[in-house]
Short mmCIF file of N, CA and C in Angstrom, two decimals:
data_model
loop_
_atom_site.label_atom_id
_atom_site.label_comp_id
_atom_site.label_asym_id
_atom_site.label_seq_id
_atom_site.Cartn_x
_atom_site.Cartn_y
_atom_site.Cartn_z
N MET A 1050 0.84 -1.18 0.00
CA MET A 1050 0.00 0.00 0.00
C MET A 1050 0.89 1.24 0.00
N THR A 1051 0.49 2.22 -0.78
CA THR A 1051 1.25 3.47 -0.82
C THR A 1051 0.61 4.49 0.09
N SER A 1052 1.31 5.58 0.30
CA SER A 1052 0.78 6.63 1.18
C SER A 1052 -0.37 7.38 0.53
N SER A 1053 -0.69 7.09 -0.74
CA SER A 1053 -1.78 7.79 -1.39
C SER A 1053 -3.15 7.26 -0.97
N ALA A 1054 -3.19 6.14 -0.23
CA ALA A 1054 -4.46 5.59 0.23
C ALA A 1054 -5.06 6.52 1.28
N SER A 1055 -6.36 6.79 1.14
CA SER A 1055 -7.05 7.62 2.12
C SER A 1055 -7.14 6.84 3.44
N PRO A 1056 -7.39 7.56 4.54
CA PRO A 1056 -7.53 6.84 5.82
C PRO A 1056 -8.63 5.78 5.77
N GLY A 1057 -9.75 6.07 5.10
CA GLY A 1057 -10.83 5.09 5.01
C GLY A 1057 -10.42 3.87 4.19
N LEU A 1058 -9.69 4.09 3.11
CA LEU A 1058 -9.21 2.97 2.30
C LEU A 1058 -8.19 2.17 3.09
N ALA A 1059 -7.33 2.85 3.82
CA ALA A 1059 -6.35 2.15 4.66
C ALA A 1059 -7.06 1.29 5.70
N ARG A 1060 -8.12 1.82 6.33
CA ARG A 1060 -8.89 1.03 7.31
C ARG A 1060 -9.49 -0.20 6.66
N PHE A 1061 -10.04 -0.04 5.45
CA PHE A 1061 -10.61 -1.18 4.73
C PHE A 1061 -9.53 -2.22 4.43
N ASN A 1062 -8.39 -1.76 3.95
CA ASN A 1062 -7.29 -2.67 3.63
C ASN A 1062 -6.82 -3.45 4.85
N GLU A 1063 -6.80 -2.78 5.99
CA GLU A 1063 -6.25 -3.37 7.21
C GLU A 1063 -7.29 -4.10 8.05
N ALA A 1064 -8.54 -4.00 7.68
CA ALA A 1064 -9.61 -4.63 8.46
C ALA A 1064 -9.47 -6.14 8.44
N ALA A 1065 -9.91 -6.74 9.52
CA ALA A 1065 -9.97 -8.20 9.56
C ALA A 1065 -10.90 -8.67 8.45
N ASP A 1066 -10.69 -9.89 7.97
CA ASP A 1066 -11.49 -10.41 6.86
C ASP A 1066 -12.99 -10.29 7.12
N ARG A 1067 -13.41 -10.62 8.34
CA ARG A 1067 -14.84 -10.56 8.66
C ARG A 1067 -15.38 -9.13 8.58
N ALA A 1068 -14.64 -8.18 9.10
CA ALA A 1068 -15.06 -6.78 9.06
C ALA A 1068 -15.11 -6.27 7.62
N ALA A 1069 -14.12 -6.63 6.82
CA ALA A 1069 -14.12 -6.23 5.42
C ALA A 1069 -15.31 -6.85 4.69
N ALA A 1070 -15.60 -8.12 4.97
CA ALA A 1070 -16.74 -8.79 4.34
C ALA A 1070 -18.05 -8.11 4.72
N GLU A 1071 -18.18 -7.69 5.97
CA GLU A 1071 -19.40 -7.00 6.41
C GLU A 1071 -19.55 -5.66 5.70
N LEU A 1072 -18.46 -4.90 5.59
CA LEU A 1072 -18.51 -3.63 4.88
C LEU A 1072 -18.92 -3.86 3.43
N LEU A 1073 -18.31 -4.84 2.79
CA LEU A 1073 -18.64 -5.11 1.39
C LEU A 1073 -20.07 -5.58 1.24
N HIS A 1074 -20.57 -6.36 2.18
CA HIS A 1074 -21.97 -6.81 2.10
C HIS A 1074 -22.93 -5.64 2.24
N ASP A 1075 -22.55 -4.64 3.04
CA ASP A 1075 -23.38 -3.44 3.14
C ASP A 1075 -23.41 -2.66 1.83
N VAL A 1076 -22.35 -2.78 1.05
CA VAL A 1076 -22.29 -2.11 -0.26
C VAL A 1076 -23.10 -2.89 -1.28
N CYS A 1077 -22.92 -4.21 -1.31
CA CYS A 1077 -23.58 -5.06 -2.31
C CYS A 1077 -23.83 -6.43 -1.69
N ALA A 1078 -25.05 -6.93 -1.82
CA ALA A 1078 -25.44 -8.19 -1.18
C ALA A 1078 -24.91 -9.43 -1.90
N SER A 1079 -24.27 -9.28 -3.03
CA SER A 1079 -23.73 -10.44 -3.74
C SER A 1079 -22.46 -10.94 -3.05
N ARG A 1080 -22.50 -12.19 -2.61
CA ARG A 1080 -21.32 -12.78 -1.97
C ARG A 1080 -20.18 -12.93 -2.96
N ALA A 1081 -20.48 -13.25 -4.22
CA ALA A 1081 -19.43 -13.40 -5.24
C ALA A 1081 -18.72 -12.07 -5.46
N TRP A 1082 -19.48 -10.99 -5.54
CA TRP A 1082 -18.88 -9.67 -5.70
C TRP A 1082 -17.99 -9.35 -4.50
N GLY A 1083 -18.51 -9.55 -3.29
CA GLY A 1083 -17.76 -9.25 -2.09
C GLY A 1083 -16.47 -10.06 -2.00
N ALA A 1084 -16.54 -11.34 -2.34
CA ALA A 1084 -15.34 -12.19 -2.28
C ALA A 1084 -14.30 -11.72 -3.28
N ALA A 1085 -14.74 -11.36 -4.47
CA ALA A 1085 -13.80 -10.90 -5.51
C ALA A 1085 -13.13 -9.60 -5.09
N VAL A 1086 -13.89 -8.67 -4.55
CA VAL A 1086 -13.32 -7.38 -4.14
C VAL A 1086 -12.40 -7.58 -2.94
N ALA A 1087 -12.81 -8.38 -1.97
CA ALA A 1087 -11.97 -8.62 -0.79
C ALA A 1087 -10.66 -9.28 -1.17
N ALA A 1088 -10.69 -10.16 -2.15
CA ALA A 1088 -9.49 -10.89 -2.55
C ALA A 1088 -8.41 -9.97 -3.11
N GLY A 1089 -8.77 -8.78 -3.57
CA GLY A 1089 -7.81 -7.85 -4.14
C GLY A 1089 -7.10 -6.96 -3.14
N ARG A 1090 -7.50 -7.04 -1.87
CA ARG A 1090 -6.85 -6.19 -0.86
C ARG A 1090 -5.39 -6.56 -0.72
N PRO A 1091 -4.55 -5.59 -0.44
CA PRO A 1091 -4.81 -4.17 -0.22
C PRO A 1091 -4.84 -3.39 -1.54
N TYR A 1092 -5.58 -2.32 -1.53
CA TYR A 1092 -5.69 -1.43 -2.68
C TYR A 1092 -4.88 -0.17 -2.40
N ALA A 1093 -4.05 0.21 -3.35
CA ALA A 1093 -3.20 1.39 -3.18
C ALA A 1093 -4.00 2.68 -3.28
N ARG A 1094 -5.01 2.66 -4.15
CA ARG A 1094 -5.80 3.88 -4.38
C ARG A 1094 -7.27 3.50 -4.52
N LEU A 1095 -8.13 4.47 -4.31
CA LEU A 1095 -9.56 4.26 -4.48
C LEU A 1095 -9.86 3.79 -5.90
N ASP A 1096 -9.17 4.35 -6.89
CA ASP A 1096 -9.40 3.93 -8.28
C ASP A 1096 -9.15 2.45 -8.47
N ASP A 1097 -8.18 1.90 -7.76
CA ASP A 1097 -7.90 0.46 -7.85
C ASP A 1097 -9.05 -0.35 -7.26
N LEU A 1098 -9.59 0.10 -6.14
CA LEU A 1098 -10.74 -0.56 -5.52
C LEU A 1098 -11.95 -0.49 -6.44
N LEU A 1099 -12.19 0.66 -7.04
CA LEU A 1099 -13.33 0.82 -7.94
C LEU A 1099 -13.18 -0.05 -9.20
N ALA A 1100 -11.97 -0.15 -9.71
CA ALA A 1100 -11.73 -1.02 -10.87
C ALA A 1100 -11.99 -2.48 -10.51
N ALA A 1101 -11.59 -2.89 -9.32
CA ALA A 1101 -11.86 -4.26 -8.87
C ALA A 1101 -13.36 -4.49 -8.73
N SER A 1102 -14.06 -3.49 -8.22
CA SER A 1102 -15.52 -3.59 -8.10
C SER A 1102 -16.16 -3.74 -9.48
N ASP A 1103 -15.72 -2.92 -10.43
CA ASP A 1103 -16.26 -2.99 -11.79
C ASP A 1103 -16.04 -4.37 -12.39
N ALA A 1104 -14.84 -4.90 -12.23
CA ALA A 1104 -14.53 -6.22 -12.78
C ALA A 1104 -15.39 -7.30 -12.12
N ALA A 1105 -15.61 -7.17 -10.82
CA ALA A 1105 -16.42 -8.14 -10.11
C ALA A 1105 -17.88 -8.08 -10.57
N VAL A 1106 -18.39 -6.88 -10.84
CA VAL A 1106 -19.77 -6.74 -11.33
C VAL A 1106 -19.91 -7.40 -12.70
N VAL A 1107 -18.93 -7.18 -13.58
CA VAL A 1107 -18.97 -7.78 -14.92
C VAL A 1107 -19.01 -9.31 -14.83
N ALA A 1108 -18.33 -9.87 -13.83
CA ALA A 1108 -18.22 -11.33 -13.70
C ALA A 1108 -19.43 -11.98 -13.03
N LEU A 1109 -20.38 -11.19 -12.53
CA LEU A 1109 -21.52 -11.77 -11.83
C LEU A 1109 -22.40 -12.59 -12.76
N THR A 1110 -22.81 -13.75 -12.28
CA THR A 1110 -23.77 -14.58 -13.00
C THR A 1110 -25.17 -14.01 -12.79
N ALA A 1111 -26.14 -14.56 -13.48
CA ALA A 1111 -27.53 -14.13 -13.28
C ALA A 1111 -27.95 -14.37 -11.83
N ALA A 1112 -27.54 -15.49 -11.25
CA ALA A 1112 -27.88 -15.78 -9.85
C ALA A 1112 -27.21 -14.77 -8.92
N ASP A 1113 -25.96 -14.42 -9.20
CA ASP A 1113 -25.27 -13.42 -8.38
C ASP A 1113 -25.96 -12.06 -8.47
N LEU A 1114 -26.41 -11.70 -9.67
CA LEU A 1114 -27.14 -10.44 -9.83
C LEU A 1114 -28.43 -10.48 -9.02
N GLY A 1115 -29.10 -11.63 -9.05
CA GLY A 1115 -30.32 -11.79 -8.26
C GLY A 1115 -30.06 -11.59 -6.78
N GLU A 1116 -28.97 -12.16 -6.30
CA GLU A 1116 -28.60 -12.00 -4.89
C GLU A 1116 -28.32 -10.53 -4.58
N ALA A 1117 -27.63 -9.85 -5.48
CA ALA A 1117 -27.34 -8.42 -5.28
C ALA A 1117 -28.63 -7.61 -5.25
N MET A 1118 -29.53 -7.88 -6.17
CA MET A 1118 -30.78 -7.11 -6.23
C MET A 1118 -31.67 -7.35 -5.01
N ALA A 1119 -31.59 -8.55 -4.44
CA ALA A 1119 -32.40 -8.86 -3.27
C ALA A 1119 -32.04 -7.96 -2.09
N GLY A 1120 -30.86 -7.37 -2.12
CA GLY A 1120 -30.43 -6.48 -1.05
C GLY A 1120 -30.88 -5.04 -1.23
N HIS A 1121 -31.64 -4.76 -2.29
CA HIS A 1121 -32.07 -3.39 -2.56
C HIS A 1121 -33.57 -3.25 -2.33
N PRO A 1122 -33.97 -2.18 -1.63
CA PRO A 1122 -35.40 -1.94 -1.45
C PRO A 1122 -36.00 -1.38 -2.74
N PRO A 1123 -37.31 -1.49 -2.89
CA PRO A 1123 -37.95 -0.88 -4.06
C PRO A 1123 -37.75 0.63 -4.07
N ILE A 1124 -37.61 1.19 -5.26
CA ILE A 1124 -37.52 2.64 -5.38
C ILE A 1124 -38.84 3.22 -4.87
N GLY A 1125 -38.71 4.22 -4.02
CA GLY A 1125 -39.89 4.83 -3.41
C GLY A 1125 -40.13 4.33 -2.01
N ARG A 1126 -39.42 3.29 -1.60
CA ARG A 1126 -39.56 2.75 -0.26
C ARG A 1126 -38.17 2.44 0.31
N PRO A 1127 -37.44 3.47 0.74
CA PRO A 1127 -36.11 3.22 1.30
C PRO A 1127 -36.19 2.32 2.53
N THR A 1128 -35.12 1.62 2.80
CA THR A 1128 -35.07 0.75 3.96
C THR A 1128 -35.16 1.58 5.23
N GLN A 1129 -36.10 1.22 6.11
CA GLN A 1129 -36.29 1.93 7.38
C GLN A 1129 -35.00 1.92 8.18
N GLY A 1130 -34.62 3.07 8.71
CA GLY A 1130 -33.46 3.18 9.58
C GLY A 1130 -32.12 3.13 8.86
N ASP A 1131 -32.13 3.11 7.53
CA ASP A 1131 -30.88 3.05 6.77
C ASP A 1131 -30.65 4.41 6.12
N PRO A 1132 -29.73 5.21 6.69
CA PRO A 1132 -29.51 6.55 6.13
C PRO A 1132 -28.99 6.52 4.70
N ALA A 1133 -28.22 5.49 4.32
CA ALA A 1133 -27.72 5.41 2.95
C ALA A 1133 -28.88 5.23 1.98
N SER A 1134 -29.81 4.35 2.32
CA SER A 1134 -30.97 4.11 1.47
C SER A 1134 -31.80 5.39 1.33
N ALA A 1135 -32.02 6.07 2.44
CA ALA A 1135 -32.79 7.32 2.41
C ALA A 1135 -32.07 8.38 1.58
N ARG A 1136 -30.74 8.48 1.73
CA ARG A 1136 -29.96 9.47 0.98
C ARG A 1136 -30.04 9.16 -0.51
N GLU A 1137 -29.85 7.89 -0.87
CA GLU A 1137 -29.85 7.51 -2.28
C GLU A 1137 -31.19 7.76 -2.95
N GLN A 1138 -32.27 7.60 -2.20
CA GLN A 1138 -33.60 7.80 -2.77
C GLN A 1138 -34.17 9.18 -2.43
N GLY A 1139 -33.31 10.09 -2.05
CA GLY A 1139 -33.75 11.42 -1.63
C GLY A 1139 -34.45 12.21 -2.71
N GLY A 1140 -34.28 11.86 -3.97
CA GLY A 1140 -34.90 12.59 -5.06
C GLY A 1140 -36.36 12.22 -5.29
N VAL A 1141 -36.85 11.23 -4.55
CA VAL A 1141 -38.24 10.79 -4.72
C VAL A 1141 -39.13 11.63 -3.82
N GLY A 1142 -40.02 12.36 -4.44
CA GLY A 1142 -40.98 13.16 -3.69
C GLY A 1142 -42.27 12.40 -3.46
N ASP A 1143 -43.11 12.95 -2.63
CA ASP A 1143 -44.39 12.31 -2.32
C ASP A 1143 -45.23 12.10 -3.57
N ALA A 1144 -45.15 13.05 -4.50
CA ALA A 1144 -45.97 12.96 -5.71
C ALA A 1144 -45.61 11.72 -6.55
N GLU A 1145 -44.34 11.34 -6.55
CA GLU A 1145 -43.91 10.21 -7.37
C GLU A 1145 -43.94 8.87 -6.63
N ARG A 1146 -43.90 8.91 -5.32
CA ARG A 1146 -43.73 7.69 -4.52
C ARG A 1146 -44.77 6.62 -4.84
N ASP A 1147 -46.04 6.97 -4.84
CA ASP A 1147 -47.08 5.98 -5.08
C ASP A 1147 -46.98 5.38 -6.48
N GLU A 1148 -46.71 6.23 -7.47
CA GLU A 1148 -46.58 5.74 -8.84
C GLU A 1148 -45.35 4.83 -8.99
N LEU A 1149 -44.25 5.19 -8.36
CA LEU A 1149 -43.06 4.34 -8.39
C LEU A 1149 -43.34 2.97 -7.77
N LEU A 1150 -44.01 2.96 -6.65
CA LEU A 1150 -44.31 1.69 -6.00
C LEU A 1150 -45.24 0.84 -6.85
N ARG A 1151 -46.25 1.47 -7.47
CA ARG A 1151 -47.18 0.73 -8.32
C ARG A 1151 -46.46 0.14 -9.54
N LEU A 1152 -45.66 0.97 -10.21
CA LEU A 1152 -44.95 0.49 -11.39
C LEU A 1152 -43.87 -0.53 -11.02
N ASN A 1153 -43.29 -0.38 -9.83
CA ASN A 1153 -42.30 -1.34 -9.39
C ASN A 1153 -42.92 -2.73 -9.26
N LEU A 1154 -44.16 -2.79 -8.79
CA LEU A 1154 -44.85 -4.09 -8.71
C LEU A 1154 -45.05 -4.67 -10.10
N ASP A 1155 -45.43 -3.85 -11.05
CA ASP A 1155 -45.58 -4.31 -12.44
C ASP A 1155 -44.24 -4.79 -12.99
N TYR A 1156 -43.20 -4.05 -12.69
CA TYR A 1156 -41.86 -4.42 -13.13
C TYR A 1156 -41.45 -5.77 -12.51
N GLN A 1157 -41.71 -5.93 -11.23
CA GLN A 1157 -41.38 -7.18 -10.54
C GLN A 1157 -42.12 -8.36 -11.16
N ASP A 1158 -43.39 -8.14 -11.53
CA ASP A 1158 -44.15 -9.20 -12.20
C ASP A 1158 -43.51 -9.56 -13.54
N ALA A 1159 -43.03 -8.55 -14.25
CA ALA A 1159 -42.44 -8.78 -15.57
C ALA A 1159 -41.04 -9.37 -15.51
N HIS A 1160 -40.25 -8.97 -14.51
CA HIS A 1160 -38.83 -9.33 -14.49
C HIS A 1160 -38.40 -10.21 -13.32
N GLY A 1161 -39.25 -10.35 -12.31
CA GLY A 1161 -38.93 -11.23 -11.20
C GLY A 1161 -38.03 -10.64 -10.14
N HIS A 1162 -37.79 -9.34 -10.19
CA HIS A 1162 -36.96 -8.67 -9.18
C HIS A 1162 -37.31 -7.19 -9.15
N VAL A 1163 -36.81 -6.51 -8.11
CA VAL A 1163 -37.06 -5.08 -7.99
C VAL A 1163 -36.42 -4.32 -9.14
N PHE A 1164 -36.98 -3.20 -9.45
CA PHE A 1164 -36.41 -2.28 -10.42
C PHE A 1164 -35.17 -1.67 -9.77
N LEU A 1165 -34.02 -1.88 -10.39
CA LEU A 1165 -32.77 -1.37 -9.84
C LEU A 1165 -32.27 -0.22 -10.70
N ILE A 1166 -32.05 0.90 -10.04
CA ILE A 1166 -31.52 2.08 -10.71
C ILE A 1166 -30.63 2.82 -9.72
N CYS A 1167 -29.59 3.41 -10.21
CA CYS A 1167 -28.75 4.24 -9.36
C CYS A 1167 -29.52 5.54 -9.14
N ALA A 1168 -30.14 5.66 -7.97
CA ALA A 1168 -31.03 6.78 -7.69
C ALA A 1168 -30.29 8.05 -7.32
N THR A 1169 -29.05 7.95 -6.91
CA THR A 1169 -28.28 9.12 -6.48
C THR A 1169 -28.23 10.16 -7.59
N GLY A 1170 -28.69 11.36 -7.27
CA GLY A 1170 -28.66 12.46 -8.21
C GLY A 1170 -29.82 12.49 -9.19
N ARG A 1171 -30.72 11.52 -9.10
CA ARG A 1171 -31.87 11.50 -10.00
C ARG A 1171 -33.12 11.94 -9.25
N THR A 1172 -33.98 12.63 -9.98
CA THR A 1172 -35.26 13.04 -9.41
C THR A 1172 -36.25 11.88 -9.51
N GLY A 1173 -37.33 12.00 -8.77
CA GLY A 1173 -38.38 11.01 -8.86
C GLY A 1173 -38.93 10.91 -10.28
N ALA A 1174 -39.07 12.05 -10.94
CA ALA A 1174 -39.59 12.05 -12.32
C ALA A 1174 -38.64 11.31 -13.26
N GLN A 1175 -37.34 11.48 -13.07
CA GLN A 1175 -36.37 10.77 -13.91
C GLN A 1175 -36.43 9.26 -13.68
N MET A 1176 -36.59 8.87 -12.42
CA MET A 1176 -36.68 7.44 -12.12
C MET A 1176 -37.97 6.83 -12.67
N LEU A 1177 -39.06 7.59 -12.58
CA LEU A 1177 -40.31 7.13 -13.17
C LEU A 1177 -40.18 6.94 -14.67
N ALA A 1178 -39.55 7.89 -15.33
CA ALA A 1178 -39.36 7.79 -16.78
C ALA A 1178 -38.53 6.55 -17.13
N ALA A 1179 -37.46 6.31 -16.37
CA ALA A 1179 -36.62 5.13 -16.62
C ALA A 1179 -37.39 3.85 -16.37
N LEU A 1180 -38.18 3.82 -15.34
CA LEU A 1180 -38.99 2.64 -15.03
C LEU A 1180 -39.99 2.36 -16.14
N ARG A 1181 -40.65 3.39 -16.61
CA ARG A 1181 -41.61 3.21 -17.71
C ARG A 1181 -40.90 2.71 -18.97
N GLU A 1182 -39.70 3.22 -19.21
CA GLU A 1182 -38.94 2.83 -20.40
C GLU A 1182 -38.45 1.39 -20.30
N ARG A 1183 -38.01 0.98 -19.13
CA ARG A 1183 -37.38 -0.32 -18.97
C ARG A 1183 -38.34 -1.47 -18.69
N ILE A 1184 -39.56 -1.19 -18.31
CA ILE A 1184 -40.47 -2.25 -17.90
C ILE A 1184 -40.72 -3.27 -19.02
N GLY A 1185 -40.67 -2.82 -20.26
CA GLY A 1185 -40.93 -3.71 -21.38
C GLY A 1185 -39.69 -4.38 -21.97
N ASN A 1186 -38.53 -4.15 -21.37
CA ASN A 1186 -37.30 -4.75 -21.89
C ASN A 1186 -37.34 -6.27 -21.81
N ASP A 1187 -36.64 -6.90 -22.75
CA ASP A 1187 -36.48 -8.36 -22.67
C ASP A 1187 -35.50 -8.66 -21.54
N PRO A 1188 -35.51 -9.90 -21.02
CA PRO A 1188 -34.68 -10.23 -19.85
C PRO A 1188 -33.18 -9.98 -20.05
N ASP A 1189 -32.64 -10.30 -21.21
CA ASP A 1189 -31.20 -10.11 -21.43
C ASP A 1189 -30.81 -8.63 -21.43
N THR A 1190 -31.61 -7.81 -22.10
CA THR A 1190 -31.35 -6.37 -22.11
C THR A 1190 -31.44 -5.81 -20.71
N GLU A 1191 -32.48 -6.18 -20.00
CA GLU A 1191 -32.67 -5.65 -18.65
C GLU A 1191 -31.56 -6.11 -17.70
N ARG A 1192 -31.11 -7.35 -17.83
CA ARG A 1192 -30.04 -7.85 -16.97
C ARG A 1192 -28.76 -7.01 -17.15
N GLU A 1193 -28.46 -6.61 -18.38
CA GLU A 1193 -27.25 -5.81 -18.61
C GLU A 1193 -27.43 -4.37 -18.10
N ILE A 1194 -28.64 -3.85 -18.19
CA ILE A 1194 -28.90 -2.52 -17.62
C ILE A 1194 -28.76 -2.59 -16.10
N VAL A 1195 -29.31 -3.64 -15.51
CA VAL A 1195 -29.20 -3.83 -14.06
C VAL A 1195 -27.73 -3.93 -13.66
N ARG A 1196 -26.96 -4.67 -14.42
CA ARG A 1196 -25.52 -4.82 -14.13
C ARG A 1196 -24.83 -3.44 -14.13
N THR A 1197 -25.15 -2.61 -15.10
CA THR A 1197 -24.57 -1.26 -15.18
C THR A 1197 -25.00 -0.42 -13.98
N GLU A 1198 -26.28 -0.45 -13.65
CA GLU A 1198 -26.79 0.33 -12.52
C GLU A 1198 -26.19 -0.15 -11.21
N LEU A 1199 -26.05 -1.46 -11.04
CA LEU A 1199 -25.43 -2.01 -9.84
C LEU A 1199 -23.99 -1.54 -9.72
N GLY A 1200 -23.27 -1.53 -10.83
CA GLY A 1200 -21.90 -1.04 -10.81
C GLY A 1200 -21.82 0.41 -10.35
N ARG A 1201 -22.74 1.23 -10.82
CA ARG A 1201 -22.76 2.65 -10.40
C ARG A 1201 -23.04 2.77 -8.91
N ILE A 1202 -24.02 2.02 -8.44
CA ILE A 1202 -24.38 2.05 -7.02
C ILE A 1202 -23.18 1.62 -6.18
N ASN A 1203 -22.54 0.53 -6.56
CA ASN A 1203 -21.40 0.02 -5.80
C ASN A 1203 -20.27 1.03 -5.75
N ARG A 1204 -20.00 1.70 -6.87
CA ARG A 1204 -18.94 2.71 -6.90
C ARG A 1204 -19.25 3.85 -5.92
N ILE A 1205 -20.47 4.33 -5.93
CA ILE A 1205 -20.85 5.42 -5.03
C ILE A 1205 -20.72 4.98 -3.58
N ARG A 1206 -21.22 3.80 -3.27
CA ARG A 1206 -21.17 3.31 -1.90
C ARG A 1206 -19.73 3.04 -1.44
N LEU A 1207 -18.92 2.45 -2.29
CA LEU A 1207 -17.52 2.21 -1.92
C LEU A 1207 -16.78 3.52 -1.69
N THR A 1208 -17.01 4.48 -2.56
CA THR A 1208 -16.37 5.78 -2.41
C THR A 1208 -16.77 6.41 -1.08
N ARG A 1209 -18.05 6.39 -0.81
CA ARG A 1209 -18.55 6.98 0.43
C ARG A 1209 -17.95 6.26 1.65
N ARG A 1210 -17.94 4.93 1.60
CA ARG A 1210 -17.44 4.15 2.75
C ARG A 1210 -15.95 4.37 2.98
N THR A 1211 -15.18 4.54 1.93
CA THR A 1211 -13.74 4.70 2.13
C THR A 1211 -13.37 6.16 2.41
N GLU A 1212 -14.31 7.06 2.28
CA GLU A 1212 -14.05 8.47 2.61
C GLU A 1212 -14.69 8.89 3.92
N GLU A 1213 -15.53 8.01 4.50
CA GLU A 1213 -16.20 8.34 5.76
C GLU A 1213 -15.20 8.46 6.89
N ASP A 1214 -15.52 9.34 7.82
CA ASP A 1214 -14.75 9.44 9.06
C ASP A 1214 -15.45 8.54 10.08
N PRO A 1215 -14.78 7.49 10.56
CA PRO A 1215 -15.45 6.57 11.47
C PRO A 1215 -15.84 7.18 12.78
N ALA A 1216 -15.24 8.32 13.14
CA ALA A 1216 -15.60 8.99 14.39
C ALA A 1216 -16.94 9.64 14.22
#
């Protein structure tokens, strides 16, 4: 490890295997993704960690993607007591919430899993438009869109976790 590692990245690199696995599981529920990212420790720079995350997302099987998606709440219904979930879905206003939840159920019927989108920085209207656009996708197309969105979410969460002050 070089001195260019941030204190948060250094903590992640030096964490016991169990603690690192827990942090990674909080980022992404896929065990395969977490194992692949953990196996690359130590990371000299955040960019190295993010590149490992990207490679691990690309390597996920359909079952691994399913496991990852199972860890995400529906858009419009952040996980209770989870500030990250609330922050990520902060762009959803009351006006869009009911419509997002209704369309998410339709999407789940069509695709067998929650609608996954990187909500950070998107408004409720933008997420509704994406949901309406994607609901009719064939399974292969949608799986690759989900893979891309999962990669974005993981990058944001990893960045945030390695830059957080634990105090």
